[in-house]
mmCIF file of C-alpha atoms in Angstrom:
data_model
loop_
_atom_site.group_PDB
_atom_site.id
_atom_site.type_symbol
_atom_site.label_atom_id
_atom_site.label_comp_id
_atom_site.label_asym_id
_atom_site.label_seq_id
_atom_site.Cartn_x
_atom_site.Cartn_y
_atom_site.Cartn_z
ATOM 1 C CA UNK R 22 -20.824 92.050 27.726
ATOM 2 C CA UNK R 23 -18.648 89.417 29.120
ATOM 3 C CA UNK R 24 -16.487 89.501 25.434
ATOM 4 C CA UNK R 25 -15.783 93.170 26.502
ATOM 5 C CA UNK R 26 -15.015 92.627 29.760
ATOM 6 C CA UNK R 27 -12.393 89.955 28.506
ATOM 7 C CA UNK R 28 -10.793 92.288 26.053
ATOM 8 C CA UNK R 29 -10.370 94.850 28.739
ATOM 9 C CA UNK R 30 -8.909 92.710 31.197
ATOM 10 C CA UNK R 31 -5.912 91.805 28.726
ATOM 11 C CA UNK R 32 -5.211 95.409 27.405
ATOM 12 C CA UNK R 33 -4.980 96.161 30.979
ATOM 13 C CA UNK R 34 -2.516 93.281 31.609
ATOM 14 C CA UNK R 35 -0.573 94.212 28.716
ATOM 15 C CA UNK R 36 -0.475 97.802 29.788
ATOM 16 C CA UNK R 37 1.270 96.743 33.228
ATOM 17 C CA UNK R 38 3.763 93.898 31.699
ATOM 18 C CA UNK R 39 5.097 97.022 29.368
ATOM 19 C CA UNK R 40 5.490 99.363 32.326
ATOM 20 C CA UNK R 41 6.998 96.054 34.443
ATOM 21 C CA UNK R 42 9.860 95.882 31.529
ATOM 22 C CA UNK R 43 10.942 99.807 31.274
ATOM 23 C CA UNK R 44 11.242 99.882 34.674
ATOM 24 C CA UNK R 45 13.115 97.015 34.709
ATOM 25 C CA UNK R 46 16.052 97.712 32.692
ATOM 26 C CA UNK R 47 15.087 100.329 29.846
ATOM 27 C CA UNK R 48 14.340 97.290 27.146
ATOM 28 C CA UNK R 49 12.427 94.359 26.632
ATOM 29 C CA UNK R 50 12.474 90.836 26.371
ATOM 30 C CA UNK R 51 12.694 89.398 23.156
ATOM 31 C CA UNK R 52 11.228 86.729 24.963
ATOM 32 C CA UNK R 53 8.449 88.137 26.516
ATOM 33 C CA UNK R 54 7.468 90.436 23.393
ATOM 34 C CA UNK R 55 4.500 89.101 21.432
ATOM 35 C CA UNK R 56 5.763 87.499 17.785
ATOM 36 C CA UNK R 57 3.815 88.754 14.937
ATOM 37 C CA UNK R 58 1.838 85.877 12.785
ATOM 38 C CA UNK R 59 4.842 84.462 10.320
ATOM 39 C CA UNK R 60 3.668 84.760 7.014
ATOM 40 C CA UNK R 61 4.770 81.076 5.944
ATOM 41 C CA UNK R 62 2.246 79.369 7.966
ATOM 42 C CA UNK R 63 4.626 78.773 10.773
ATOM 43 C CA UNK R 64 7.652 76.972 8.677
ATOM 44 C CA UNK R 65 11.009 78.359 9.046
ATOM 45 C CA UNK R 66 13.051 80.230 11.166
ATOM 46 C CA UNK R 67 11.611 83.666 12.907
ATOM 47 C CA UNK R 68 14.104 86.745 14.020
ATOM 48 C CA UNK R 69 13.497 89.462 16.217
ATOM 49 C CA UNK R 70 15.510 92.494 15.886
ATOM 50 C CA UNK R 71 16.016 95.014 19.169
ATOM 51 C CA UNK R 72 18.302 97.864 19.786
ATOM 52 C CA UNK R 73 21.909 96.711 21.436
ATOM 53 C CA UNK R 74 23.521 98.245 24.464
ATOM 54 C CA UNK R 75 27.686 98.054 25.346
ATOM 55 C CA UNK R 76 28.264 96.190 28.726
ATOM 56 C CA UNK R 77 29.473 98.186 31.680
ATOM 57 C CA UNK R 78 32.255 97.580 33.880
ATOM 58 C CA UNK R 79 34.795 95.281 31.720
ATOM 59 C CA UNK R 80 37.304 97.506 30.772
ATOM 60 C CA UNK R 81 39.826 96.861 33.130
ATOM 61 C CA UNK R 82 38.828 93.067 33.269
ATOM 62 C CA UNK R 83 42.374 92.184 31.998
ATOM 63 C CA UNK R 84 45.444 93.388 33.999
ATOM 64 C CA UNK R 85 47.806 95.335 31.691
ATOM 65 C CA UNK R 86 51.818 93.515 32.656
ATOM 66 C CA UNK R 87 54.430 95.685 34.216
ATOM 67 C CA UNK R 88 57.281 96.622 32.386
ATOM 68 C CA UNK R 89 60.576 98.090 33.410
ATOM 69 C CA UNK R 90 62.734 99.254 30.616
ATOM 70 C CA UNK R 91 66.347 97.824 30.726
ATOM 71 C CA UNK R 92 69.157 100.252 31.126
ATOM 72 C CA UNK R 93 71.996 100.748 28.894
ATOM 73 C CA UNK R 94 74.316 98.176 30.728
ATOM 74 C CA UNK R 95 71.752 95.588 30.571
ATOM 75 C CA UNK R 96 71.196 96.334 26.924
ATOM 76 C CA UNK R 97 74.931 96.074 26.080
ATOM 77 C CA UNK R 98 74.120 92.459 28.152
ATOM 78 C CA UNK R 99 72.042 91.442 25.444
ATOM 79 C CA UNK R 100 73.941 92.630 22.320
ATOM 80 C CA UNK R 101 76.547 90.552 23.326
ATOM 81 C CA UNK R 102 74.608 87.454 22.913
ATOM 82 C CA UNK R 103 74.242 87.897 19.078
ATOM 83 C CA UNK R 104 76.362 86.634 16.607
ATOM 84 C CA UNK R 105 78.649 89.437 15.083
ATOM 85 C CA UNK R 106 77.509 90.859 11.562
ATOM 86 C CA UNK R 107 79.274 90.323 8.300
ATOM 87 C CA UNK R 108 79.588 93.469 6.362
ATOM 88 C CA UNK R 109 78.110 92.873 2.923
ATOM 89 C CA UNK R 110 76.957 89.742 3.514
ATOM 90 C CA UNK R 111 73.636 90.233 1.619
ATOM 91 C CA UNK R 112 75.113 91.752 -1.600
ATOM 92 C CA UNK R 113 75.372 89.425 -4.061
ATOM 93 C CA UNK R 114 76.753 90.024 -7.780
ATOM 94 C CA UNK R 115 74.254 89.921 -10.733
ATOM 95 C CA UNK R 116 73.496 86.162 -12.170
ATOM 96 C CA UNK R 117 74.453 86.343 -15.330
ATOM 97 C CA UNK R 118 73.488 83.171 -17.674
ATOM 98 C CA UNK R 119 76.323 81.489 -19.172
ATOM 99 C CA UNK R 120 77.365 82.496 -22.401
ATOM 100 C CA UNK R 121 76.562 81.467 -25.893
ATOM 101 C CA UNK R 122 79.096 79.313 -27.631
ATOM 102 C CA UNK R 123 81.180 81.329 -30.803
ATOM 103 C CA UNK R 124 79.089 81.257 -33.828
ATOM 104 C CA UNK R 125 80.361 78.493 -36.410
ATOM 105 C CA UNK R 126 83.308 79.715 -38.755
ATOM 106 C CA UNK R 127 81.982 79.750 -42.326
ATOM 107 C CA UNK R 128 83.581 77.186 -44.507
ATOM 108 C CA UNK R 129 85.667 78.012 -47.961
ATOM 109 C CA UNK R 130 83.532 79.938 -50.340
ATOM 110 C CA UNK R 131 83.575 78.633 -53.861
ATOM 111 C CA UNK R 132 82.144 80.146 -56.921
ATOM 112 C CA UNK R 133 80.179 77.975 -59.269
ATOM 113 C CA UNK R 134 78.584 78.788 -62.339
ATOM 114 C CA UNK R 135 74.801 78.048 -62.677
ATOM 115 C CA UNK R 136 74.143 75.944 -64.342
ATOM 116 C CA UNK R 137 77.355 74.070 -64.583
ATOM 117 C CA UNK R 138 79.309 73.743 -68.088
ATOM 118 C CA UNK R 139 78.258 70.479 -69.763
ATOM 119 C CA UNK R 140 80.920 67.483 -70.218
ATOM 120 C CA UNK R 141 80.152 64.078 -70.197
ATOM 121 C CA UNK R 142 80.422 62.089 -67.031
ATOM 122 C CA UNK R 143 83.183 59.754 -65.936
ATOM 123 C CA UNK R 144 82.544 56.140 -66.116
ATOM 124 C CA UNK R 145 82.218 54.781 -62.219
ATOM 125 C CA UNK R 146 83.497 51.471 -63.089
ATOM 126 C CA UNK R 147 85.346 51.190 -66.093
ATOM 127 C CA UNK R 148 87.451 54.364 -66.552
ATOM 128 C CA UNK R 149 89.579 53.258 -69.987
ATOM 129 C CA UNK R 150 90.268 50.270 -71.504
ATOM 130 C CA UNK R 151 87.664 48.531 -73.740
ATOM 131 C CA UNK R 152 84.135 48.986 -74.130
ATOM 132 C CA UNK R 153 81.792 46.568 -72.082
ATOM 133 C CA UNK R 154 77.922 45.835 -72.047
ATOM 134 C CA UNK R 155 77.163 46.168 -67.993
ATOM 135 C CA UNK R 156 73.566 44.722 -67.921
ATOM 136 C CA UNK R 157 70.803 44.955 -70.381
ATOM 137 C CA UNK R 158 66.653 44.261 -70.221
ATOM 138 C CA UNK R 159 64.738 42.303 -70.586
ATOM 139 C CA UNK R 160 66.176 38.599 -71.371
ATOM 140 C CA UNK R 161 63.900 35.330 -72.113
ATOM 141 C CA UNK R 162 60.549 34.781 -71.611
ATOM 142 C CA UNK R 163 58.702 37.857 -70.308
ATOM 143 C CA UNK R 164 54.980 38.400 -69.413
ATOM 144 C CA UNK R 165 54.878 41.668 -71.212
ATOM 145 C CA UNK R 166 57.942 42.971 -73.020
ATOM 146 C CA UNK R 167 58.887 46.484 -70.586
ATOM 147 C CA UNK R 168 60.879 49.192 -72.529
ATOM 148 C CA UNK R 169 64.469 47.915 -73.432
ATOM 149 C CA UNK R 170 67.135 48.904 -71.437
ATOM 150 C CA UNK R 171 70.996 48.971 -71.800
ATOM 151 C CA UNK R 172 73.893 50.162 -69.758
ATOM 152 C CA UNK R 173 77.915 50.537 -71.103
ATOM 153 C CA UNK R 174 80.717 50.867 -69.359
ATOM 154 C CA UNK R 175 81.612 54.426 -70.746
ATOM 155 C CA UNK R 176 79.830 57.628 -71.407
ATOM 156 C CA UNK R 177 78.620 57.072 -74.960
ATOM 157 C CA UNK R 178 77.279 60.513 -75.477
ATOM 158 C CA UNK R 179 77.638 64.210 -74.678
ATOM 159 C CA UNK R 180 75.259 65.462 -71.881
ATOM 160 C CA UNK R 181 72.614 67.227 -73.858
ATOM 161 C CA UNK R 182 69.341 67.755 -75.343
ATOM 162 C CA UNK R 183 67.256 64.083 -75.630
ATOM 163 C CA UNK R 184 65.936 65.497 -79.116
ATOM 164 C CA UNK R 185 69.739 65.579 -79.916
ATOM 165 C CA UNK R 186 71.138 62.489 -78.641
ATOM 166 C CA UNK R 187 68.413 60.575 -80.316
ATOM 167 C CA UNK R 188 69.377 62.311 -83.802
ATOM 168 C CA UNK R 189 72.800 60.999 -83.220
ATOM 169 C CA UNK R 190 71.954 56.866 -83.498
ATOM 170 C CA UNK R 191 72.022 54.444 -81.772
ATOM 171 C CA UNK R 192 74.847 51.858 -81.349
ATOM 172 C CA UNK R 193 71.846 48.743 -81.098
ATOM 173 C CA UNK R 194 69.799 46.438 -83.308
ATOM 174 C CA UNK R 195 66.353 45.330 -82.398
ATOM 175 C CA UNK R 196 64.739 42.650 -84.577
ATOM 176 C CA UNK R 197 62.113 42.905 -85.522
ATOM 177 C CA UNK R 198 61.364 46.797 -84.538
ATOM 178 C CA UNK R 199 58.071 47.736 -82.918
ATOM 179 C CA UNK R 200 57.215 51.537 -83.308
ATOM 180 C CA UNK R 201 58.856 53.626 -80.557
ATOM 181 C CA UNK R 202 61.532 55.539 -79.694
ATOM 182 C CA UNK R 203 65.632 55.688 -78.650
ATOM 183 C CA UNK R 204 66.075 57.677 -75.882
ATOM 184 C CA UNK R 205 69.323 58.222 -73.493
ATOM 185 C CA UNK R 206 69.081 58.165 -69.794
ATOM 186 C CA UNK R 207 72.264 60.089 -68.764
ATOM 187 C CA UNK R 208 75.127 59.449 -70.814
ATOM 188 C CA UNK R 209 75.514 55.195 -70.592
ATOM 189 C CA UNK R 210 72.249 54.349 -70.528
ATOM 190 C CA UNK R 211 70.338 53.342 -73.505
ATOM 191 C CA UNK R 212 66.119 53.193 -73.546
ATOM 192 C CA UNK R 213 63.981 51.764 -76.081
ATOM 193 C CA UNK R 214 60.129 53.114 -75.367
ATOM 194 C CA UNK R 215 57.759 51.004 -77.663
ATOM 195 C CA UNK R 216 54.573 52.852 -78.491
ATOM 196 C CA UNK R 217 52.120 51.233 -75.985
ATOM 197 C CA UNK R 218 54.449 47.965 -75.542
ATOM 198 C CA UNK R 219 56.232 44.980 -77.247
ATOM 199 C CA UNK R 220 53.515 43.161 -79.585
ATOM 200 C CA UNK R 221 52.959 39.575 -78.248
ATOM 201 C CA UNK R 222 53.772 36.390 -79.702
ATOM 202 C CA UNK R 223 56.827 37.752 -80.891
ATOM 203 C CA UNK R 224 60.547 37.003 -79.953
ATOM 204 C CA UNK R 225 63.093 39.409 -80.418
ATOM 205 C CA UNK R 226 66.954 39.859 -81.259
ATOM 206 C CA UNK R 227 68.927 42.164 -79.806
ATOM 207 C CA UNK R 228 72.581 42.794 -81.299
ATOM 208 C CA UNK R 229 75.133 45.320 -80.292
ATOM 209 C CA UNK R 230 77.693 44.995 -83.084
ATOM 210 C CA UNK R 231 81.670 44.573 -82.492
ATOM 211 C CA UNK R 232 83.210 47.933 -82.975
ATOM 212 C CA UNK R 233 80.930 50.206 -81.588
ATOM 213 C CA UNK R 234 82.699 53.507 -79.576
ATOM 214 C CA UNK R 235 82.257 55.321 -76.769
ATOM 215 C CA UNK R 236 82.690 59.020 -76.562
ATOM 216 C CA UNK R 237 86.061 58.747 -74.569
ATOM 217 C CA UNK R 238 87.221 56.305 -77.584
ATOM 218 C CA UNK R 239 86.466 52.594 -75.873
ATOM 219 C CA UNK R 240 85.559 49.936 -78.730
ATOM 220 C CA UNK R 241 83.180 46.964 -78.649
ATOM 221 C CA UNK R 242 85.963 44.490 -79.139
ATOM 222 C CA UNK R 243 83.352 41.404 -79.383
ATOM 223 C CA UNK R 244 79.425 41.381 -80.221
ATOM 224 C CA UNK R 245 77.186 41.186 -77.396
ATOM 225 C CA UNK R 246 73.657 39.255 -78.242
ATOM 226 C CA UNK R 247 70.732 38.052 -76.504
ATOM 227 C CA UNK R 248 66.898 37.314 -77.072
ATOM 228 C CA UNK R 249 63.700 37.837 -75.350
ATOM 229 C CA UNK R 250 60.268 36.866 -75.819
ATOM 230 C CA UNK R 251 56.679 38.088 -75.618
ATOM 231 C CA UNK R 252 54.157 34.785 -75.057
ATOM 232 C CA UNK R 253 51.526 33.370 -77.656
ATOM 233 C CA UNK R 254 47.889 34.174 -77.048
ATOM 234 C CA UNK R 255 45.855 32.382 -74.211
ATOM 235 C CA UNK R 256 42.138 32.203 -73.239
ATOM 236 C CA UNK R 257 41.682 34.296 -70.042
ATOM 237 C CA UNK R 258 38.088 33.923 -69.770
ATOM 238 C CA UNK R 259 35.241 31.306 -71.551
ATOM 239 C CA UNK R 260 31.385 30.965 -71.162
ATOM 240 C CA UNK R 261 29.598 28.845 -71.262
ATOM 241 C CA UNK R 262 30.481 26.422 -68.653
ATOM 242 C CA UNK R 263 28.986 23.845 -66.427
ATOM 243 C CA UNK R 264 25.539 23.783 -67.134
ATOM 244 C CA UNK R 265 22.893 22.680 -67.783
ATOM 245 C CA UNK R 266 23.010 25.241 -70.843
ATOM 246 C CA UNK R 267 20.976 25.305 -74.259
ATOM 247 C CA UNK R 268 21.291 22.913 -77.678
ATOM 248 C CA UNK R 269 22.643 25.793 -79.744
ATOM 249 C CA UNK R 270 24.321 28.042 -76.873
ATOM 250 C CA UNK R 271 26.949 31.012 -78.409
ATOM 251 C CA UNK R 272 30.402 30.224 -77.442
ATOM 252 C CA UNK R 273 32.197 32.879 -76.152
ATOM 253 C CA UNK R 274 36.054 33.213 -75.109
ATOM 254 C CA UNK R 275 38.222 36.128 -74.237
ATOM 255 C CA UNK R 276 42.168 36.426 -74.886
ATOM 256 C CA UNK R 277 45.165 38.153 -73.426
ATOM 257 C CA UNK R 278 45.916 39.994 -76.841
ATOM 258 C CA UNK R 279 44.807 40.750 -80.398
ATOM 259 C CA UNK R 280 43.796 37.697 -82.090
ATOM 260 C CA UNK R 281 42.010 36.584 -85.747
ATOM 261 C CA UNK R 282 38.845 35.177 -85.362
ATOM 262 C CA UNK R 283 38.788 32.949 -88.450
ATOM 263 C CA UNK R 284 42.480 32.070 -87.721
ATOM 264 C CA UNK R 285 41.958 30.545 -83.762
ATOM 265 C CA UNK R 286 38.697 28.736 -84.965
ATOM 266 C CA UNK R 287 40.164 26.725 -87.490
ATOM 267 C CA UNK R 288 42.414 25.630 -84.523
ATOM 268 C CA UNK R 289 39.428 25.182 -81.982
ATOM 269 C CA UNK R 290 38.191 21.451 -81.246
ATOM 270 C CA UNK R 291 34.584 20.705 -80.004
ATOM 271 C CA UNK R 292 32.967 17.589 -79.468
ATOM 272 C CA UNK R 293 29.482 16.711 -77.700
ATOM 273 C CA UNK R 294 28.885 13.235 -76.429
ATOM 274 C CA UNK R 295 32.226 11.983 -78.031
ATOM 275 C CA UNK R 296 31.593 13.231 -81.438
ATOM 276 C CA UNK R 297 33.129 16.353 -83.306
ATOM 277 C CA UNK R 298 31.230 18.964 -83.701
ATOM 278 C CA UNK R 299 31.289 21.646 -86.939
ATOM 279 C CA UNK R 300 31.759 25.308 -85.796
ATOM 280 C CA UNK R 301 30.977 28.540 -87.380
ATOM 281 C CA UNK R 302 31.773 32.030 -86.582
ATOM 282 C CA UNK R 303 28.396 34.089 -84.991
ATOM 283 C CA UNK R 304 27.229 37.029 -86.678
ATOM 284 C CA UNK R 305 27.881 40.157 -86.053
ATOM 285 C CA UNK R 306 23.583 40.291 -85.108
ATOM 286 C CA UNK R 307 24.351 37.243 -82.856
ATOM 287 C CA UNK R 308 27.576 38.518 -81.420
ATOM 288 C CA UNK R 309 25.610 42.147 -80.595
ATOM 289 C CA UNK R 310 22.517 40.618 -79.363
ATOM 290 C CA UNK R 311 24.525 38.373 -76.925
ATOM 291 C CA UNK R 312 26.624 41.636 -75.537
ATOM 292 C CA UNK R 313 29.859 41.374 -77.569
ATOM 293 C CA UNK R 314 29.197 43.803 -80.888
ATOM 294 C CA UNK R 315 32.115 43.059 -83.233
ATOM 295 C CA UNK R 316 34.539 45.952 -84.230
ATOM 296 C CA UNK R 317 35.201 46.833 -87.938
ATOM 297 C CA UNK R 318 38.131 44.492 -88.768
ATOM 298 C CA UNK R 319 39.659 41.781 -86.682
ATOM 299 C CA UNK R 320 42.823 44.331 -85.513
ATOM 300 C CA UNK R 321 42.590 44.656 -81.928
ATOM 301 C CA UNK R 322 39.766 42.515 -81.559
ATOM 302 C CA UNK R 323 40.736 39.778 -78.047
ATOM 303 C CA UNK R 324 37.642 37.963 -77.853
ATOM 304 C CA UNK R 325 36.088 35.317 -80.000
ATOM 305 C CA UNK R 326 32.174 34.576 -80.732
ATOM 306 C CA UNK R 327 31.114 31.181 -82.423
ATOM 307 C CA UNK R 328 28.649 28.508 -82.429
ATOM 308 C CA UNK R 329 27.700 24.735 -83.844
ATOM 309 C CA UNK R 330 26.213 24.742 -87.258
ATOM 310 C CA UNK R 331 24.240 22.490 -86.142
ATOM 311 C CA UNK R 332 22.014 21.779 -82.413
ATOM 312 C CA UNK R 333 24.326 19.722 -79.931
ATOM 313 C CA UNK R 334 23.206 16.458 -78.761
ATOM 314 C CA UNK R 335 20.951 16.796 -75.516
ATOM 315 C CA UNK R 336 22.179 15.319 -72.596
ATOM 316 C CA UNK R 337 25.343 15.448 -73.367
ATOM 317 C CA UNK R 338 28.902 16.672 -72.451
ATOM 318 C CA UNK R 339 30.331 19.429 -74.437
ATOM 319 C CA UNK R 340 34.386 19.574 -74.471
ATOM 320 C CA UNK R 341 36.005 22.645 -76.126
ATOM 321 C CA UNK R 342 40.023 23.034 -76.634
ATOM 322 C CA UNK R 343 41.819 26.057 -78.112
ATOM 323 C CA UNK R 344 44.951 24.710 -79.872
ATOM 324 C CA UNK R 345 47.731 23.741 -79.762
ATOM 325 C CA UNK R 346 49.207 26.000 -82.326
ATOM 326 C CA UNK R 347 46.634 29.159 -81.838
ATOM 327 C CA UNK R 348 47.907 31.919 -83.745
ATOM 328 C CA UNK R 349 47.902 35.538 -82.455
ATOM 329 C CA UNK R 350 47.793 38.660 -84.704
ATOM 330 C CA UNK R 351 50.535 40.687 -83.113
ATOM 331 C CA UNK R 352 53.365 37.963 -83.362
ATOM 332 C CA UNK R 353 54.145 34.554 -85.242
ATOM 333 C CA UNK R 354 54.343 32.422 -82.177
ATOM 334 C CA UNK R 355 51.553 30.177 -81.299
ATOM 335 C CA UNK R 356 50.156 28.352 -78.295
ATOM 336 C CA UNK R 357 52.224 24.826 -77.532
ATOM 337 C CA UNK R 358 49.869 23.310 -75.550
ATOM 338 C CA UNK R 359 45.749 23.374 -75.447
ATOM 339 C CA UNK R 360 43.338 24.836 -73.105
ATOM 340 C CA UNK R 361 40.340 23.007 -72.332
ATOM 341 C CA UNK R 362 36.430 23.894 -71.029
ATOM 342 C CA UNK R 363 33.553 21.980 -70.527
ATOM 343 C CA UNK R 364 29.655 22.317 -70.217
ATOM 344 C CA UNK R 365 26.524 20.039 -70.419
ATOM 345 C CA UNK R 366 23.294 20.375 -72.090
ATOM 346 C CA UNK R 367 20.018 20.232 -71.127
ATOM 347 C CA UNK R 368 18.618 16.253 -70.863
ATOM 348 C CA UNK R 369 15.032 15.417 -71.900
ATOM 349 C CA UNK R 370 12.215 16.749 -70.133
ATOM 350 C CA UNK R 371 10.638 14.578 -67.550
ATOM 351 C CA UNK R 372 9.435 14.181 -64.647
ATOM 352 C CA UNK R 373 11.691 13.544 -61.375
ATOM 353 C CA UNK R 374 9.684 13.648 -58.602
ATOM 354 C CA UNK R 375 5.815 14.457 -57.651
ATOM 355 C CA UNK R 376 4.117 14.989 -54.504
ATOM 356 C CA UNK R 377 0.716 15.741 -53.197
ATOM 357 C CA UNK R 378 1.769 16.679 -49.403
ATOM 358 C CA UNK R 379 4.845 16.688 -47.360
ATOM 359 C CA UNK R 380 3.759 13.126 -46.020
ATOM 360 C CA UNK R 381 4.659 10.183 -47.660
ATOM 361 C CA UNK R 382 0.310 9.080 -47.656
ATOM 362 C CA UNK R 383 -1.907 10.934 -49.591
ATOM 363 C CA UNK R 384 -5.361 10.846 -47.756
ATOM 364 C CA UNK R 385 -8.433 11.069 -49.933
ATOM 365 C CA UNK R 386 -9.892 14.585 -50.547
#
């Protein structure tokens, strides 16, 4: 009973607050209007939205000024202060960019046939007079022989076809004369193009006889020789060496061009503990097994394969020299000096050194 009594009492007083606020000005207070529960547990902001009313009574809050419009004397007045106008003042012609310089003149046209005629070139340095020998290649001792050049002071041919000019001779002896081939580099330059290169070991004579013309009629008045040389064979490579190595180890040396295997060994010196030692060319079996098969013939063939006929001492220091006088088989000339190796054999078998710990005390057990 006294729950319902409650309940009635604040209806009542909720009743009469409503009433209070009509009458008081026609809407409520958001302040005094109950909030409904927030649904995010009370976090956040809340906002209450009401209907709006305009205020009364402020439109003529702010005095409007007075104005009195000026007459036409007093206008004049003012005029009079400006500064006078300029007619056309704004008008301004059209920029225009500057303009582009004349276009080039063209030069003299000249008509040229295509391809030109052929005639042989004009000598830059000598023009007449005598034929000369400008510089020639290669001269002395050379590595490896490159192609044989010459250069004359005259045009020696016409310009045309290689295949032609080759035909036609040349003015040049080469002694002796490796396969290849003359060819002309313009018309007063002279190639020689051996097939592959010059053969080694071999020195050569080059000979431009007295008398020889040019194709604007120059002579050779005196002969103009020189010589150049390819070098003799040398070891590039030779195993074994140091050691310690076997009693009957397969000696093994490479070369720097085609040699003959019976011909260098007869000129190879090896001695083992001070004493000469007899040699013998391996078998082709040996030579295979060890890596190096042997090709059909000796031509071509830059390595050489060999071995004592009989075990070398043990213990013992092995010397090996190659020449002098080694032969080659592309050229006559032979080595002038000799090239030496070395290599040790195995000593007898014994014991060095034996141990039953790292200390220097063995402790029974």
């Amino acid at each position: 009973m006294r729950t319902k009594r409650l309940l009635a009492v604040v209806m009542l007083v909720l009743l009469a607050s409503a009433w209070m606020l009509r009458e008081a000005g026609g809407r409520p207070n958001p302040r005094t209007i109950p909030r409904p529960p927030t649904t995010n547990g009370g976090a956040g902001l809340d906002y209450t939205l009401s209907e709006g009313s305009p205020q009364r009574g402020r439109e003529d809050a702010v005095p409007r000024a007075t104005a009195t419009p000026l007459s036409a004397e007093d206008l004049q007045k003012v005029l009079k202060r400006l500064p006078p106008l300029k007619d056309g003042g704004e008008q301004k012609p059209f920029a225009l960019r500057e303009k582009s310089l004349p276009a080039p003149r063209p030069g003299r046209t000249v008509p040229l046939a295509f391809p030109p005629p052929q005639k042989p070139d004009a000598a830059p340095s000598v023009t007449g007079g005598p034929l000369q020998v400008l510089r020639f290649s290669p001269e002395g001792d050379v590595p490896i022989g490159p192609p044989l050049s010459i250069t004359f002071s005259q045009p020696m041919v016409a310009v045309t076809a290689h295949a032609d000019l080759a035909a036609q001779g040349v003015p040049v002896r080469l002694t002796p004369a490796p396969e290849g081939a003359w060819r002309w580099v313009g018309t007063r330059t002279l190639l020689f193009a051996p097939k592959g290169r010059f053969p080694m070991a071999t020195e050569y004579r080059v000979e431009i006889p007295a008398g020889a013309k040019s194709a604007t009629g120059g002579v050779l008045e005196k002969a103009v020789t020189w010589t150049f040389r390819t070098p003799p064979p040398e070891v590039t490579s030779f195993a074994p060496q140091s050691g310690p190595v076997a009693l009957n180890p397969l000696m093994v040396a490479g070369f720097d061009q085609a040699i003959d295997p019976a011909a260098v060994l007869a000129t190879v010196k090896v001695s083992a503990g001070g004493q000469p030692v007899a040699l013998r060319l391996a078998t082709p079996e040996e030579a295979e097994k060890a890596g190096h098969p042997r090709p059909e013939g000796v031509e071509g063939q830059r390595w050489l394969a060999f071995r004592a006929t009989a075990p070398l001492p043990a213990d013992s220091a092995v010397n090996v020299a190659f020449g002098p006088g080694t032969p080659s088989a592309e050229g006559s000339r032979k080595t002038a000096q000799a090239q030496a190796f070395s290599f040790r054999t195995f000593g007898p078998f014994r014991v060095r050194e034996y141990r039953c710990g790292y200390g220097e005390e063995c402790p029974p057990g």
